[in-house]
Amino acid sequence: MVDLKKSNISFELSVEGKPESTVNAAYIDIGNGPAILFIHGFFSDATVWEGITNNLKDKYRCISLDLLGFGNSSRLEIEYKVDSQVAFSKKFMEALGIENYFVVGHSLGSWTASRLEPVASESILGLVLLAPAGVGEYLEPYRILIPFSWKTPIIDWLISLVSPLIKLIGQKKLVQEIRFIREKFLHDPVFQAWIQRAFRLEISDELINEYSKNIHSPTFIICGESDETIPVEFGEHLEANISEAKLHVIPGADHELPTKYPQILSDLTLDFVSGVAV
């Protein structure tokens, strides 16, 4: 793979009632042809798409964006609602001067893409939604994380205490994940704002659900059969509610679609976008 370097562009943005201010968008832009905007999920940034964009760059202009508050893009003192990411993504493409484009999103990125389509329908040629979040308040898998948000040294002491035992049973990766999540809770304001709002059940007005009936662009939904983060039922719901949607389930695949299955996703995405009239 080639070394992908991020570029930056600045524009004025007003979100969540804050005064308009200059924000910076970091992105990777490679290839030539019809444009595809790639929007990453949580715990991620634009580099997650490298395996896919390298496969598509000979036929398409692949633009991978760091969402607001992620990667090298601006961090604001806001709650980072999905519609703030929608406004950021829309202004970003306008700042680049791109009038028509496809959107490929993963998890939170799919949620953002789904909310983006109705407000930018004149520009969007089609959607590819990977493991789409935002179809329901599916929080059960995350309730185990609540203690990690407690700002007390007791939690860090417990993590240190149980880590050797977890490693002893061959779960070294789990220890790394636990420490990563704890670090996010303590020091990442974007993660803190989002998770706390989710725990307080304050994301209902941002969900896709019935809103998906407002999506009229050709839409390709891809889910992992073994995804324990976003169930296949979310994809089935969108397929039933979006007028021009088709669902594909990758056998045995988990939630990490862009990094673990880049060739499969490249082939599926290429087949979809090449079949849409540009």
XYZ file of C-alpha atoms in Angstrom:
278
model
C 0.000 0.000 0.000
C 1.128 3.563 -0.656
C 1.723 6.114 2.083
C -1.425 8.227 2.187
C -0.882 11.766 3.470
C -3.683 13.953 4.760
C -4.536 17.361 3.345
C -6.442 20.122 5.118
C -9.150 22.585 4.150
C -10.847 25.247 6.279
C -14.379 26.670 6.101
C -16.983 28.386 8.259
C -19.368 26.167 10.232
C -22.080 26.705 12.834
C -23.390 23.667 14.741
C -25.398 22.996 17.908
C -26.249 26.644 18.414
C -22.619 27.747 18.519
C -21.582 30.904 16.618
C -20.095 30.328 13.183
C -16.397 29.630 13.400
C -13.580 28.462 11.162
C -13.050 24.707 11.288
C -10.389 22.509 9.759
C -11.196 19.300 7.883
C -8.419 16.732 7.439
C -8.795 14.301 4.555
C -7.081 11.972 2.106
C -7.773 12.539 -1.592
C -6.519 10.025 -4.172
C -7.538 8.831 -7.614
C -9.479 10.229 -10.545
C -13.033 9.884 -11.785
C -16.440 10.263 -10.127
C -16.031 11.232 -6.477
C -16.672 8.939 -3.516
C -16.761 10.379 0.002
C -15.681 7.845 2.654
C -16.877 8.462 6.232
C -15.314 6.402 9.042
C -16.890 5.060 12.215
C -16.220 5.627 15.921
C -12.675 5.036 17.269
C -11.386 5.679 13.743
C -10.301 8.210 11.115
C -9.749 8.544 7.370
C -6.866 6.058 7.253
C -9.231 3.122 7.908
C -10.230 3.212 4.216
C -6.713 2.765 2.797
C -7.189 -0.838 1.648
C -10.398 0.029 -0.211
C -9.421 3.385 -1.721
C -6.186 1.945 -3.112
C -8.311 -0.609 -4.961
C -10.733 1.994 -6.345
C -8.463 4.948 -7.103
C -7.851 3.977 -10.739
C -11.529 4.527 -11.558
C -12.785 6.861 -8.823
C -11.670 9.903 -6.876
C -11.624 8.604 -3.304
C -11.954 11.228 -0.560
C -11.645 9.953 3.010
C -12.652 12.490 5.680
C -11.722 12.781 9.354
C -15.050 13.585 10.999
C -15.368 16.599 13.276
C -13.502 15.839 16.503
C -11.710 12.810 15.041
C -8.253 12.349 13.565
C -6.736 15.692 12.572
C -10.001 17.597 12.057
C -11.077 20.380 14.421
C -12.296 19.612 17.943
C -15.031 21.899 19.238
C -16.715 22.231 22.620
C -19.966 20.618 21.454
C -21.829 17.341 22.041
C -20.925 15.971 18.597
C -24.437 15.094 17.516
C -24.839 13.159 14.278
C -26.391 16.170 12.571
C -23.251 18.170 13.421
C -21.250 15.568 11.480
C -23.784 15.847 8.657
C -23.347 19.642 8.479
C -19.563 19.241 8.622
C -19.510 16.637 5.831
C -21.821 18.675 3.598
C -19.821 21.897 3.997
C -16.614 19.944 3.428
C -17.717 18.679 0.015
C -18.991 22.135 -0.892
C -15.618 23.606 0.095
C -13.918 21.135 -2.256
C -16.273 22.249 -5.017
C -17.605 18.740 -5.678
C -21.189 18.880 -6.929
C -21.982 15.154 -7.229
C -20.607 12.213 -5.290
C -21.237 8.791 -3.793
C -20.975 8.275 -0.036
C -19.547 5.188 1.659
C -19.902 5.074 5.438
C -19.087 2.608 8.191
C -21.049 2.376 11.466
C -21.246 6.013 12.694
C -20.214 6.973 9.156
C -23.230 5.126 7.737
C -25.447 6.876 10.252
C -23.989 10.213 9.119
C -24.404 9.298 5.447
C -28.041 8.323 5.982
C -28.815 11.669 7.608
C -26.771 13.493 4.944
C -28.670 12.116 1.950
C -31.999 13.932 2.489
C -30.274 17.312 3.008
C -27.883 16.862 0.069
C -29.987 14.680 -2.217
C -29.243 16.884 -5.239
C -25.550 16.026 -4.873
C -25.514 12.405 -3.716
C -25.425 9.761 -6.436
C -25.744 6.755 -4.146
C -25.002 5.373 -0.672
C -23.000 2.372 0.517
C -23.815 1.753 4.177
C -21.500 -0.630 6.030
C -22.773 -1.965 9.374
C -25.113 1.036 9.704
C -25.505 2.408 13.214
C -28.351 4.669 14.298
C -31.268 2.415 13.412
C -32.095 1.848 17.083
C -30.774 2.604 20.538
C -28.894 -0.687 20.631
C -27.003 -0.034 23.854
C -27.004 -3.382 25.639
C -23.482 -4.375 24.457
C -22.184 -1.052 25.792
C -23.690 -1.011 29.273
C -20.678 -2.952 30.499
C -18.659 0.186 29.701
C -20.470 2.397 32.229
C -17.983 1.739 35.107
C -15.131 2.742 32.789
C -16.604 6.267 32.723
C -16.316 6.680 36.513
C -13.539 9.159 37.282
C -12.127 7.360 40.283
C -8.684 5.729 40.688
C -10.431 2.606 41.970
C -11.316 1.683 38.371
C -7.668 1.973 37.283
C -6.629 -0.099 40.305
C -9.132 -2.833 39.363
C -7.928 -2.840 35.751
C -4.338 -3.277 36.926
C -5.448 -6.041 39.281
C -7.352 -8.155 36.741
C -5.107 -7.531 33.708
C -2.540 -10.260 34.594
C -5.373 -12.766 35.066
C -6.920 -11.871 31.703
C -3.537 -12.232 30.007
C -3.042 -15.572 31.754
C -6.099 -17.006 29.979
C -4.803 -15.831 26.619
C -6.775 -12.595 26.274
C -3.952 -10.081 25.895
C -5.901 -8.192 23.208
C -8.828 -7.742 25.616
C -6.509 -6.056 28.121
C -5.375 -3.642 25.409
C -8.983 -2.876 24.493
C -9.934 -2.268 28.144
C -7.044 0.152 28.632
C -7.854 1.883 25.327
C -11.496 2.434 26.334
C -10.521 3.676 29.798
C -8.100 6.159 28.229
C -10.859 7.394 25.916
C -13.258 7.935 28.798
C -10.673 9.919 30.749
C -9.093 12.053 28.027
C -11.188 12.095 24.822
C -13.928 14.785 25.001
C -15.625 13.520 21.821
C -15.954 10.012 23.199
C -17.070 11.315 26.600
C -19.776 13.556 25.118
C -21.133 10.879 22.808
C -21.219 7.966 25.245
C -22.704 9.999 28.074
C -25.518 11.195 25.789
C -26.141 7.621 24.691
C -26.263 6.357 28.280
C -28.771 9.111 29.092
C -30.861 8.005 26.071
C -30.549 11.434 24.439
C -29.943 10.260 20.870
C -33.509 9.298 19.937
C -34.100 12.365 17.754
C -30.992 11.557 15.708
C -31.819 7.939 14.876
C -32.536 6.914 11.286
C -35.575 4.669 11.845
C -38.577 6.260 10.078
C -36.244 8.973 8.763
C -34.881 6.350 6.375
C -38.063 6.647 4.308
C -36.778 10.063 3.204
C -33.772 8.456 1.495
C -34.344 8.063 -2.242
C -30.833 7.597 -3.657
C -29.735 4.102 -4.744
C -28.504 2.453 -1.541
C -26.369 -0.634 -0.960
C -26.280 -1.949 2.617
C -23.520 -4.337 3.709
C -23.565 -6.127 7.071
C -21.407 -8.764 8.719
C -23.190 -11.974 9.600
C -21.302 -12.232 12.918
C -21.334 -8.530 13.815
C -22.019 -8.257 17.563
C -21.876 -4.449 17.524
C -24.453 -3.698 14.826
C -26.916 -6.558 14.228
C -27.928 -7.578 10.713
C -31.484 -6.598 11.700
C -30.443 -2.947 11.367
C -29.587 -3.542 7.713
C -32.824 -5.433 7.154
C -34.791 -2.509 8.596
C -33.117 -0.046 6.233
C -33.633 -2.315 3.238
C -37.353 -2.447 4.036
C -37.669 1.330 4.464
C -35.393 2.831 1.803
C -37.108 2.764 -1.577
C -34.008 1.834 -3.621
C -32.075 -0.283 -1.135
C -30.434 -3.690 -1.405
C -28.841 -5.641 1.467
C -25.791 -7.899 1.266
C -24.592 -9.958 4.248
C -20.959 -11.106 4.334
C -20.828 -14.628 5.830
C -18.876 -14.820 9.092
C -17.834 -11.151 9.008
C -17.674 -9.055 12.195
C -17.954 -5.299 12.680
C -14.464 -4.376 11.449
C -15.461 -4.412 7.796
C -13.101 -1.768 6.268
C -9.934 -3.185 7.843
C -10.622 -6.925 7.716
C -12.475 -7.266 4.410
C -11.087 -4.548 2.082
C -11.031 -6.694 -1.064
C -14.588 -7.951 -0.632
C -15.823 -4.417 0.076
C -13.866 -3.014 -2.872
C -15.477 -5.520 -5.234
C -18.979 -4.960 -3.846
C -18.627 -1.170 -3.866
C -17.208 -1.110 -7.388
C -20.025 -3.295 -8.648
C -22.609 -0.990 -7.036
C -21.239 2.425 -8.036
C -20.438 1.337 -11.589
C -24.073 0.376 -12.008
C -25.392 3.818 -11.021
C -25.802 6.375 -13.786
C -23.453 9.318 -13.188
